[in-house]
């Protein structure tokens, strides 16, 4: 393809390689991360995912052999051949990733009489040809993970996926090759060693993990540059950390966003919203956030209110705030064509909308009828969109929900040649489709940040690699089916592995009618997912926790309350995520990579390091087969029973019981029960300690700050360090590492949940006596 390797030149971290037909560049980002770039489309890289390429120190060597160029870092050996064929080894010369040398050889699709079959509606794919195509040799024992929002199982080996953000409200199934989000990032584990490939190309792209031919896997795109990063582990954790060093970490959110959220298409008018708000408080079911879907607007004009339904928005949001509710409103990208409407008029005047190839403003149809599409590629448009957030913020709205930003359209898809203006560069829809939602979220984030000075809460449906910097995501229009509850678990774990830690599904399901049993099981999963939002579609039955029967209501209440108790733990996880990119809900393999039994577990997840959740995801099932990973013991959260790791157990799971296990030698911080964040003063820290059976020493660091501002970035936070040494005695050490946030805890309660010995217990060196296995101290 590129011909013979002729010469090379090293320039600091860059190695330019002259081939017969083109020049390629290799950049050593650090010892573990290497970028491979060939300007097939454009000379310069134009990444919207990687905003600053942060090159770190590494001592690498480059050496030319007869036909190859050999690059060595502390961790990797990279051999570059003719045609830009690349082989990568770890430092022990073990193969990690080798380019496939033979020609592409897809499996056969037999298609006699295909026309008739197509007429009946069968999709008859051929094997597509691509402008950018890289095939890697399938080694033995490979497992594949990541790729963002996907249906199907955790392990992607044998499947093919497409990146083209798509709004398809029909029931998502394993046959779906694409959904709303495009994250061209793949993780592979081979012999317990992991690496990642991030193909930073936002054209339509494809990943095929050996479906086409089991001898190779490939990534490809219909246009754009060849631009990919190889990211070495050897742990999946390291791969995710480095990937999020490139594309950005999920920032610490406001505390209230971790509470329970209730949504519906649509709560309106105001009286209906107040009725919902009162119901939560009367029934004592905690809830922090209510949503307004598209019907709050004046005929779907974004940044307006329907004053018949919501006479005085500010008064209304104040009333909600007094009851402890935050309001999030939906904003779609489509702007209604209406000369009298200021947003449209301003956009037209300033040339802010995408145009067709002849330079005429492009229109399609969405909720407001005929509409135009803001050109989010243009920095001026993003600035304008950011300023528009002020309209919502001034009405007392606390967060913004961005929907329909694939972008979706009712009147057929946007043509490839709709034109956008990327800071002076003319780009087509074909090129930027997959980053439209990403750029919209960026604008929304920046506006909210500017006008509130708080950590913005944005929730988006479409996204690209790196959107996690700006927005949380939900997985779009699922259905109230058991299949979709089951599917949500690998889907959310996969999003987490792909950098998008703050994610959730519509709890209870969006389309179709939910049942009490399904909602009861769904809320048991939702209680542990970072974004915990119940949502349902227009025309479906009511789905609030109390709208089925008493039992369903009680189960919802139980798990929502548990969620609120766990918020300090979840907040600590979000803080960890901001530092390391580690997802909140994660597949077992993330922590137990040396236990192969975890590689294909789809119906369990870890919430942080300490909690394993194995929810029931089948109708009628009252027992659950639970796998407990090797190397540690697991304590049943409900009964305190101890189990060895490395085995399957059967856990009794009546409808009100979600199987939950705590890793031994853990500390889980909890808070008192409240109906919403900030209802009660947060002055007591409750530390739940789970001892190990054998001697051990373990540590936990708990973080606390004002829960809303950016002051923590200037050091305004508190940090507590708890160390437990469980040997001859049980020695608890409690230290305040940092004490700069003014609202401090005044009390700490230590609870030893599984105290089975009569060892002496000391706290900071002094012998103490427990009462009901607990001791409380004043600070
Ligand atoms: O096509 O705004 O996924 O959450 O309730 C429907 C109405 C448009 C799709 C979103 C859904 C939302 C709905 N929207």
mmCIF file with all atom_site columns, C-alpha atoms in Angstrom, residues 218-398:
data_model
loop_
_atom_site.group_PDB
_atom_site.id
_atom_site.type_symbol
_atom_site.label_atom_id
_atom_site.label_alt_id
_atom_site.label_comp_id
_atom_site.label_asym_id
_atom_site.label_entity_id
_atom_site.label_seq_id
_atom_site.pdbx_PDB_ins_code
_atom_site.Cartn_x
_atom_site.Cartn_y
_atom_site.Cartn_z
_atom_site.occupancy
_atom_site.B_iso_or_equiv
_atom_site.pdbx_formal_charge
_atom_site.auth_seq_id
_atom_site.auth_comp_id
_atom_site.auth_asym_id
_atom_site.auth_atom_id
_atom_site.pdbx_PDB_model_num
ATOM 1   C CA . UNK A 1 218 ? -9.519  -5.124 11.962 1.00 0.00 ? 218 UNK A CA 1
ATOM 2   C CA . UNK A 1 219 ? -10.487 -1.498 12.363 1.00 0.00 ? 219 UNK A CA 1
ATOM 3   C CA . UNK A 1 220 ? -11.375 0.645  9.397  1.00 0.00 ? 220 UNK A CA 1
ATOM 4   C CA . UNK A 1 221 ? -13.084 3.820  8.254  1.00 0.00 ? 221 UNK A CA 1
ATOM 5   C CA . UNK A 1 222 ? -14.720 5.204  5.138  1.00 0.00 ? 222 UNK A CA 1
ATOM 6   C CA . UNK A 1 223 ? -12.477 8.283  5.234  1.00 0.00 ? 223 UNK A CA 1
ATOM 7   C CA . UNK A 1 224 ? -10.106 10.312 7.352  1.00 0.00 ? 224 UNK A CA 1
ATOM 8   C CA . UNK A 1 225 ? -6.565  9.703  8.433  1.00 0.00 ? 225 UNK A CA 1
ATOM 9   C CA . UNK A 1 226 ? -4.945  6.593  9.722  1.00 0.00 ? 226 UNK A CA 1
ATOM 10  C CA . UNK A 1 227 ? -4.462  7.747  13.289 1.00 0.00 ? 227 UNK A CA 1
ATOM 11  C CA . UNK A 1 228 ? -4.379  5.262  16.099 1.00 0.00 ? 228 UNK A CA 1
ATOM 12  C CA . UNK A 1 229 ? -2.840  4.789  19.507 1.00 0.00 ? 229 UNK A CA 1
ATOM 13  C CA . UNK A 1 230 ? -1.509  1.542  20.804 1.00 0.00 ? 230 UNK A CA 1
ATOM 14  C CA . UNK A 1 231 ? -1.886  1.539  24.586 1.00 0.00 ? 231 UNK A CA 1
ATOM 15  C CA . UNK A 1 232 ? -0.055  -1.084 26.584 1.00 0.00 ? 232 UNK A CA 1
ATOM 16  C CA . UNK A 1 233 ? -1.346  -2.395 29.963 1.00 0.00 ? 233 UNK A CA 1
ATOM 17  C CA . UNK A 1 234 ? -0.464  -4.977 31.093 1.00 0.00 ? 234 UNK A CA 1
ATOM 18  C CA . UNK A 1 235 ? -3.529  -4.349 33.257 1.00 0.00 ? 235 UNK A CA 1
ATOM 19  C CA . UNK A 1 236 ? -6.857  -3.272 31.821 1.00 0.00 ? 236 UNK A CA 1
ATOM 20  C CA . UNK A 1 237 ? -6.738  -0.591 34.515 1.00 0.00 ? 237 UNK A CA 1
ATOM 21  C CA . UNK A 1 238 ? -3.572  0.853  32.999 1.00 0.00 ? 238 UNK A CA 1
ATOM 22  C CA . UNK A 1 239 ? -5.080  0.810  29.520 1.00 0.00 ? 239 UNK A CA 1
ATOM 23  C CA . UNK A 1 240 ? -8.175  2.691  30.678 1.00 0.00 ? 240 UNK A CA 1
ATOM 24  C CA . UNK A 1 241 ? -6.044  5.141  32.626 1.00 0.00 ? 241 UNK A CA 1
ATOM 25  C CA . UNK A 1 242 ? -3.863  5.908  29.602 1.00 0.00 ? 242 UNK A CA 1
ATOM 26  C CA . UNK A 1 243 ? -6.860  6.073  27.270 1.00 0.00 ? 243 UNK A CA 1
ATOM 27  C CA . UNK A 1 244 ? -8.470  8.637  29.560 1.00 0.00 ? 244 UNK A CA 1
ATOM 28  C CA . UNK A 1 245 ? -5.181  10.515 29.833 1.00 0.00 ? 245 UNK A CA 1
ATOM 29  C CA . UNK A 1 246 ? -5.572  10.977 26.079 1.00 0.00 ? 246 UNK A CA 1
ATOM 30  C CA . UNK A 1 247 ? -9.294  11.681 25.850 1.00 0.00 ? 247 UNK A CA 1
ATOM 31  C CA . UNK A 1 248 ? -10.004 13.102 29.304 1.00 0.00 ? 248 UNK A CA 1
ATOM 32  C CA . UNK A 1 249 ? -11.309 11.875 32.617 1.00 0.00 ? 249 UNK A CA 1
ATOM 33  C CA . UNK A 1 250 ? -14.880 12.065 33.838 1.00 0.00 ? 250 UNK A CA 1
ATOM 34  C CA . UNK A 1 251 ? -14.768 15.080 36.142 1.00 0.00 ? 251 UNK A CA 1
ATOM 35  C CA . UNK A 1 252 ? -16.092 14.990 39.689 1.00 0.00 ? 252 UNK A CA 1
ATOM 36  C CA . UNK A 1 253 ? -19.817 15.794 39.459 1.00 0.00 ? 253 UNK A CA 1
ATOM 37  C CA . UNK A 1 254 ? -22.024 17.739 41.840 1.00 0.00 ? 254 UNK A CA 1
ATOM 38  C CA . UNK A 1 255 ? -23.122 15.575 44.710 1.00 0.00 ? 255 UNK A CA 1
ATOM 39  C CA . UNK A 1 256 ? -26.853 15.869 44.006 1.00 0.00 ? 256 UNK A CA 1
ATOM 40  C CA . UNK A 1 257 ? -26.384 14.319 40.565 1.00 0.00 ? 257 UNK A CA 1
ATOM 41  C CA . UNK A 1 258 ? -25.608 11.033 42.337 1.00 0.00 ? 258 UNK A CA 1
ATOM 42  C CA . UNK A 1 259 ? -29.045 11.016 43.931 1.00 0.00 ? 259 UNK A CA 1
ATOM 43  C CA . UNK A 1 260 ? -32.153 9.408  42.486 1.00 0.00 ? 260 UNK A CA 1
ATOM 44  C CA . UNK A 1 261 ? -33.632 11.084 39.411 1.00 0.00 ? 261 UNK A CA 1
ATOM 45  C CA . UNK A 1 262 ? -37.166 10.836 38.097 1.00 0.00 ? 262 UNK A CA 1
ATOM 46  C CA . UNK A 1 263 ? -38.033 11.523 34.501 1.00 0.00 ? 263 UNK A CA 1
ATOM 47  C CA . UNK A 1 264 ? -40.970 11.026 32.160 1.00 0.00 ? 264 UNK A CA 1
ATOM 48  C CA . UNK A 1 265 ? -41.865 12.046 28.654 1.00 0.00 ? 265 UNK A CA 1
ATOM 49  C CA . UNK A 1 266 ? -43.337 14.458 29.736 1.00 0.00 ? 266 UNK A CA 1
ATOM 50  C CA . UNK A 1 267 ? -44.145 15.919 33.119 1.00 0.00 ? 267 UNK A CA 1
ATOM 51  C CA . UNK A 1 268 ? -46.290 18.980 32.355 1.00 0.00 ? 268 UNK A CA 1
ATOM 52  C CA . UNK A 1 269 ? -47.956 21.244 33.276 1.00 0.00 ? 269 UNK A CA 1
ATOM 53  C CA . UNK A 1 270 ? -46.458 22.596 36.464 1.00 0.00 ? 270 UNK A CA 1
ATOM 54  C CA . UNK A 1 271 ? -49.211 21.047 38.622 1.00 0.00 ? 271 UNK A CA 1
ATOM 55  C CA . UNK A 1 272 ? -48.253 17.586 37.411 1.00 0.00 ? 272 UNK A CA 1
ATOM 56  C CA . UNK A 1 273 ? -44.600 18.164 38.299 1.00 0.00 ? 273 UNK A CA 1
ATOM 57  C CA . UNK A 1 274 ? -45.589 19.374 41.772 1.00 0.00 ? 274 UNK A CA 1
ATOM 58  C CA . UNK A 1 275 ? -47.777 16.322 42.237 1.00 0.00 ? 275 UNK A CA 1
ATOM 59  C CA . UNK A 1 276 ? -44.791 14.076 41.491 1.00 0.00 ? 276 UNK A CA 1
ATOM 60  C CA . UNK A 1 277 ? -42.525 16.108 43.773 1.00 0.00 ? 277 UNK A CA 1
ATOM 61  C CA . UNK A 1 278 ? -45.013 15.917 46.647 1.00 0.00 ? 278 UNK A CA 1
ATOM 62  C CA . UNK A 1 279 ? -45.496 12.195 46.177 1.00 0.00 ? 279 UNK A CA 1
ATOM 63  C CA . UNK A 1 280 ? -41.803 11.570 46.696 1.00 0.00 ? 280 UNK A CA 1
ATOM 64  C CA . UNK A 1 281 ? -41.725 13.593 49.876 1.00 0.00 ? 281 UNK A CA 1
ATOM 65  C CA . UNK A 1 282 ? -45.011 12.232 51.265 1.00 0.00 ? 282 UNK A CA 1
ATOM 66  C CA . UNK A 1 283 ? -43.958 8.678  50.670 1.00 0.00 ? 283 UNK A CA 1
ATOM 67  C CA . UNK A 1 284 ? -40.455 9.215  51.986 1.00 0.00 ? 284 UNK A CA 1
ATOM 68  C CA . UNK A 1 285 ? -38.799 7.986  48.814 1.00 0.00 ? 285 UNK A CA 1
ATOM 69  C CA . UNK A 1 286 ? -35.576 9.937  48.364 1.00 0.00 ? 286 UNK A CA 1
ATOM 70  C CA . UNK A 1 287 ? -35.228 11.892 45.129 1.00 0.00 ? 287 UNK A CA 1
ATOM 71  C CA . UNK A 1 288 ? -33.069 14.808 44.066 1.00 0.00 ? 288 UNK A CA 1
ATOM 72  C CA . UNK A 1 289 ? -33.893 15.508 40.470 1.00 0.00 ? 289 UNK A CA 1
ATOM 73  C CA . UNK A 1 290 ? -36.930 15.875 38.234 1.00 0.00 ? 290 UNK A CA 1
ATOM 74  C CA . UNK A 1 291 ? -36.775 16.277 34.471 1.00 0.00 ? 291 UNK A CA 1
ATOM 75  C CA . UNK A 1 292 ? -38.816 18.169 31.952 1.00 0.00 ? 292 UNK A CA 1
ATOM 76  C CA . UNK A 1 293 ? -38.969 16.534 28.546 1.00 0.00 ? 293 UNK A CA 1
ATOM 77  C CA . UNK A 1 294 ? -39.822 18.357 25.289 1.00 0.00 ? 294 UNK A CA 1
ATOM 78  C CA . UNK A 1 295 ? -43.347 19.438 26.239 1.00 0.00 ? 295 UNK A CA 1
ATOM 79  C CA . UNK A 1 296 ? -42.270 22.264 28.563 1.00 0.00 ? 296 UNK A CA 1
ATOM 80  C CA . UNK A 1 297 ? -41.222 24.326 25.552 1.00 0.00 ? 297 UNK A CA 1
ATOM 81  C CA . UNK A 1 298 ? -43.267 26.730 23.502 1.00 0.00 ? 298 UNK A CA 1
ATOM 82  C CA . UNK A 1 299 ? -44.034 24.467 20.551 1.00 0.00 ? 299 UNK A CA 1
ATOM 83  C CA . UNK A 1 300 ? -40.650 22.746 20.871 1.00 0.00 ? 300 UNK A CA 1
ATOM 84  C CA . UNK A 1 301 ? -38.661 25.950 20.435 1.00 0.00 ? 301 UNK A CA 1
ATOM 85  C CA . UNK A 1 302 ? -35.453 25.351 22.331 1.00 0.00 ? 302 UNK A CA 1
ATOM 86  C CA . UNK A 1 303 ? -34.635 27.839 25.113 1.00 0.00 ? 303 UNK A CA 1
ATOM 87  C CA . UNK A 1 304 ? -38.285 28.821 25.532 1.00 0.00 ? 304 UNK A CA 1
ATOM 88  C CA . UNK A 1 305 ? -41.006 27.891 28.021 1.00 0.00 ? 305 UNK A CA 1
ATOM 89  C CA . UNK A 1 306 ? -44.654 27.234 27.310 1.00 0.00 ? 306 UNK A CA 1
ATOM 90  C CA . UNK A 1 307 ? -46.125 29.887 29.560 1.00 0.00 ? 307 UNK A CA 1
ATOM 91  C CA . UNK A 1 308 ? -49.497 28.205 29.620 1.00 0.00 ? 308 UNK A CA 1
ATOM 92  C CA . UNK A 1 309 ? -48.032 25.135 31.239 1.00 0.00 ? 309 UNK A CA 1
ATOM 93  C CA . UNK A 1 310 ? -45.352 26.915 33.240 1.00 0.00 ? 310 UNK A CA 1
ATOM 94  C CA . UNK A 1 311 ? -46.532 30.407 33.928 1.00 0.00 ? 311 UNK A CA 1
ATOM 95  C CA . UNK A 1 312 ? -43.528 31.564 35.894 1.00 0.00 ? 312 UNK A CA 1
ATOM 96  C CA . UNK A 1 313 ? -40.566 29.219 35.474 1.00 0.00 ? 313 UNK A CA 1
ATOM 97  C CA . UNK A 1 314 ? -38.418 30.897 38.087 1.00 0.00 ? 314 UNK A CA 1
ATOM 98  C CA . UNK A 1 315 ? -41.120 30.743 40.733 1.00 0.00 ? 315 UNK A CA 1
ATOM 99  C CA . UNK A 1 316 ? -41.714 27.123 39.859 1.00 0.00 ? 316 UNK A CA 1
ATOM 100 C CA . UNK A 1 317 ? -38.072 26.074 40.081 1.00 0.00 ? 317 UNK A CA 1
ATOM 101 C CA . UNK A 1 318 ? -37.750 27.974 43.372 1.00 0.00 ? 318 UNK A CA 1
ATOM 102 C CA . UNK A 1 319 ? -40.716 26.105 44.750 1.00 0.00 ? 319 UNK A CA 1
ATOM 103 C CA . UNK A 1 320 ? -39.064 22.844 43.741 1.00 0.00 ? 320 UNK A CA 1
ATOM 104 C CA . UNK A 1 321 ? -35.765 23.925 45.269 1.00 0.00 ? 321 UNK A CA 1
ATOM 105 C CA . UNK A 1 322 ? -37.508 24.599 48.551 1.00 0.00 ? 322 UNK A CA 1
ATOM 106 C CA . UNK A 1 323 ? -38.589 20.994 48.533 1.00 0.00 ? 323 UNK A CA 1
ATOM 107 C CA . UNK A 1 324 ? -35.063 19.838 47.720 1.00 0.00 ? 324 UNK A CA 1
ATOM 108 C CA . UNK A 1 325 ? -35.563 19.167 43.996 1.00 0.00 ? 325 UNK A CA 1
ATOM 109 C CA . UNK A 1 326 ? -33.303 20.170 41.161 1.00 0.00 ? 326 UNK A CA 1
ATOM 110 C CA . UNK A 1 327 ? -34.795 20.498 37.699 1.00 0.00 ? 327 UNK A CA 1
ATOM 111 C CA . UNK A 1 328 ? -33.160 19.328 34.466 1.00 0.00 ? 328 UNK A CA 1
ATOM 112 C CA . UNK A 1 329 ? -34.655 20.375 31.131 1.00 0.00 ? 329 UNK A CA 1
ATOM 113 C CA . UNK A 1 330 ? -34.193 18.871 27.698 1.00 0.00 ? 330 UNK A CA 1
ATOM 114 C CA . UNK A 1 331 ? -32.595 20.856 24.872 1.00 0.00 ? 331 UNK A CA 1
ATOM 115 C CA . UNK A 1 332 ? -32.467 19.352 21.389 1.00 0.00 ? 332 UNK A CA 1
ATOM 116 C CA . UNK A 1 333 ? -30.215 20.695 18.649 1.00 0.00 ? 333 UNK A CA 1
ATOM 117 C CA . UNK A 1 334 ? -32.981 21.302 16.067 1.00 0.00 ? 334 UNK A CA 1
ATOM 118 C CA . UNK A 1 335 ? -34.017 24.983 15.897 1.00 0.00 ? 335 UNK A CA 1
ATOM 119 C CA . UNK A 1 336 ? -37.538 25.647 14.636 1.00 0.00 ? 336 UNK A CA 1
ATOM 120 C CA . UNK A 1 337 ? -37.783 27.656 11.445 1.00 0.00 ? 337 UNK A CA 1
ATOM 121 C CA . UNK A 1 338 ? -39.772 30.675 12.510 1.00 0.00 ? 338 UNK A CA 1
ATOM 122 C CA . UNK A 1 339 ? -38.727 34.222 11.709 1.00 0.00 ? 339 UNK A CA 1
ATOM 123 C CA . UNK A 1 340 ? -40.397 35.522 14.857 1.00 0.00 ? 340 UNK A CA 1
ATOM 124 C CA . UNK A 1 341 ? -38.348 33.228 17.069 1.00 0.00 ? 341 UNK A CA 1
ATOM 125 C CA . UNK A 1 342 ? -35.232 34.934 18.358 1.00 0.00 ? 342 UNK A CA 1
ATOM 126 C CA . UNK A 1 343 ? -32.947 31.889 18.450 1.00 0.00 ? 343 UNK A CA 1
ATOM 127 C CA . UNK A 1 344 ? -33.720 31.133 14.813 1.00 0.00 ? 344 UNK A CA 1
ATOM 128 C CA . UNK A 1 345 ? -33.468 34.761 13.751 1.00 0.00 ? 345 UNK A CA 1
ATOM 129 C CA . UNK A 1 346 ? -30.135 35.252 15.512 1.00 0.00 ? 346 UNK A CA 1
ATOM 130 C CA . UNK A 1 347 ? -28.733 32.068 14.057 1.00 0.00 ? 347 UNK A CA 1
ATOM 131 C CA . UNK A 1 348 ? -29.748 33.041 10.535 1.00 0.00 ? 348 UNK A CA 1
ATOM 132 C CA . UNK A 1 349 ? -28.408 36.552 10.907 1.00 0.00 ? 349 UNK A CA 1
ATOM 133 C CA . UNK A 1 350 ? -25.044 35.288 12.101 1.00 0.00 ? 350 UNK A CA 1
ATOM 134 C CA . UNK A 1 351 ? -24.764 32.340 9.769  1.00 0.00 ? 351 UNK A CA 1
ATOM 135 C CA . UNK A 1 352 ? -24.838 29.756 12.561 1.00 0.00 ? 352 UNK A CA 1
ATOM 136 C CA . UNK A 1 353 ? -26.612 26.846 10.854 1.00 0.00 ? 353 UNK A CA 1
ATOM 137 C CA . UNK A 1 354 ? -25.316 24.002 8.721  1.00 0.00 ? 354 UNK A CA 1
ATOM 138 C CA . UNK A 1 355 ? -25.781 24.426 4.971  1.00 0.00 ? 355 UNK A CA 1
ATOM 139 C CA . UNK A 1 356 ? -26.285 22.204 1.992  1.00 0.00 ? 356 UNK A CA 1
ATOM 140 C CA . UNK A 1 357 ? -23.593 21.940 -0.664 1.00 0.00 ? 357 UNK A CA 1
ATOM 141 C CA . UNK A 1 358 ? -25.006 24.957 -2.474 1.00 0.00 ? 358 UNK A CA 1
ATOM 142 C CA . UNK A 1 359 ? -24.667 27.172 0.560  1.00 0.00 ? 359 UNK A CA 1
ATOM 143 C CA . UNK A 1 360 ? -28.364 27.196 1.478  1.00 0.00 ? 360 UNK A CA 1
ATOM 144 C CA . UNK A 1 361 ? -29.253 26.615 5.136  1.00 0.00 ? 361 UNK A CA 1
ATOM 145 C CA . UNK A 1 362 ? -30.053 22.950 5.433  1.00 0.00 ? 362 UNK A CA 1
ATOM 146 C CA . UNK A 1 363 ? -33.423 21.973 6.839  1.00 0.00 ? 363 UNK A CA 1
ATOM 147 C CA . UNK A 1 364 ? -34.932 18.727 8.016  1.00 0.00 ? 364 UNK A CA 1
ATOM 148 C CA . UNK A 1 365 ? -37.799 17.867 10.308 1.00 0.00 ? 365 UNK A CA 1
ATOM 149 C CA . UNK A 1 366 ? -37.657 17.123 14.037 1.00 0.00 ? 366 UNK A CA 1
ATOM 150 C CA . UNK A 1 367 ? -40.024 17.856 16.957 1.00 0.00 ? 367 UNK A CA 1
ATOM 151 C CA . UNK A 1 368 ? -40.602 21.536 16.147 1.00 0.00 ? 368 UNK A CA 1
ATOM 152 C CA . UNK A 1 369 ? -41.422 20.672 12.516 1.00 0.00 ? 369 UNK A CA 1
ATOM 153 C CA . UNK A 1 370 ? -39.108 22.136 9.877  1.00 0.00 ? 370 UNK A CA 1
ATOM 154 C CA . UNK A 1 371 ? -35.867 22.903 11.646 1.00 0.00 ? 371 UNK A CA 1
ATOM 155 C CA . UNK A 1 372 ? -32.240 23.835 11.106 1.00 0.00 ? 372 UNK A CA 1
ATOM 156 C CA . UNK A 1 373 ? -29.087 22.452 12.691 1.00 0.00 ? 373 UNK A CA 1
ATOM 157 C CA . UNK A 1 374 ? -26.636 24.621 14.615 1.00 0.00 ? 374 UNK A CA 1
ATOM 158 C CA . UNK A 1 375 ? -23.107 24.206 13.309 1.00 0.00 ? 375 UNK A CA 1
ATOM 159 C CA . UNK A 1 376 ? -21.427 23.079 16.518 1.00 0.00 ? 376 UNK A CA 1
ATOM 160 C CA . UNK A 1 377 ? -18.139 22.696 14.665 1.00 0.00 ? 377 UNK A CA 1
ATOM 161 C CA . UNK A 1 378 ? -17.904 26.475 14.556 1.00 0.00 ? 378 UNK A CA 1
ATOM 162 C CA . UNK A 1 379 ? -16.446 27.966 17.764 1.00 0.00 ? 379 UNK A CA 1
ATOM 163 C CA . UNK A 1 380 ? -18.679 31.040 17.400 1.00 0.00 ? 380 UNK A CA 1
ATOM 164 C CA . UNK A 1 381 ? -21.747 28.828 17.318 1.00 0.00 ? 381 UNK A CA 1
ATOM 165 C CA . UNK A 1 382 ? -20.583 26.970 20.397 1.00 0.00 ? 382 UNK A CA 1
ATOM 166 C CA . UNK A 1 383 ? -20.052 30.277 22.145 1.00 0.00 ? 383 UNK A CA 1
ATOM 167 C CA . UNK A 1 384 ? -23.583 31.351 21.174 1.00 0.00 ? 384 UNK A CA 1
ATOM 168 C CA . UNK A 1 385 ? -25.026 28.036 22.307 1.00 0.00 ? 385 UNK A CA 1
ATOM 169 C CA . UNK A 1 386 ? -23.118 28.355 25.570 1.00 0.00 ? 386 UNK A CA 1
ATOM 170 C CA . UNK A 1 387 ? -24.599 31.822 26.080 1.00 0.00 ? 387 UNK A CA 1
ATOM 171 C CA . UNK A 1 388 ? -28.086 30.450 25.466 1.00 0.00 ? 388 UNK A CA 1
ATOM 172 C CA . UNK A 1 389 ? -27.657 28.180 28.480 1.00 0.00 ? 389 UNK A CA 1
ATOM 173 C CA . UNK A 1 390 ? -28.024 31.322 30.558 1.00 0.00 ? 390 UNK A CA 1
ATOM 174 C CA . UNK A 1 391 ? -31.700 31.462 29.582 1.00 0.00 ? 391 UNK A CA 1
ATOM 175 C CA . UNK A 1 392 ? -32.254 28.121 31.261 1.00 0.00 ? 392 UNK A CA 1
ATOM 176 C CA . UNK A 1 393 ? -29.948 28.817 34.203 1.00 0.00 ? 393 UNK A CA 1
ATOM 177 C CA . UNK A 1 394 ? -31.771 32.073 34.854 1.00 0.00 ? 394 UNK A CA 1
ATOM 178 C CA . UNK A 1 395 ? -35.031 30.161 35.051 1.00 0.00 ? 395 UNK A CA 1
ATOM 179 C CA . UNK A 1 396 ? -33.513 28.129 37.837 1.00 0.00 ? 396 UNK A CA 1
ATOM 180 C CA . UNK A 1 397 ? -32.669 25.002 35.890 1.00 0.00 ? 397 UNK A CA 1
ATOM 181 C CA . UNK A 1 398 ? -29.811 22.939 37.390 1.00 0.00 ? 398 UNK A CA 1
#
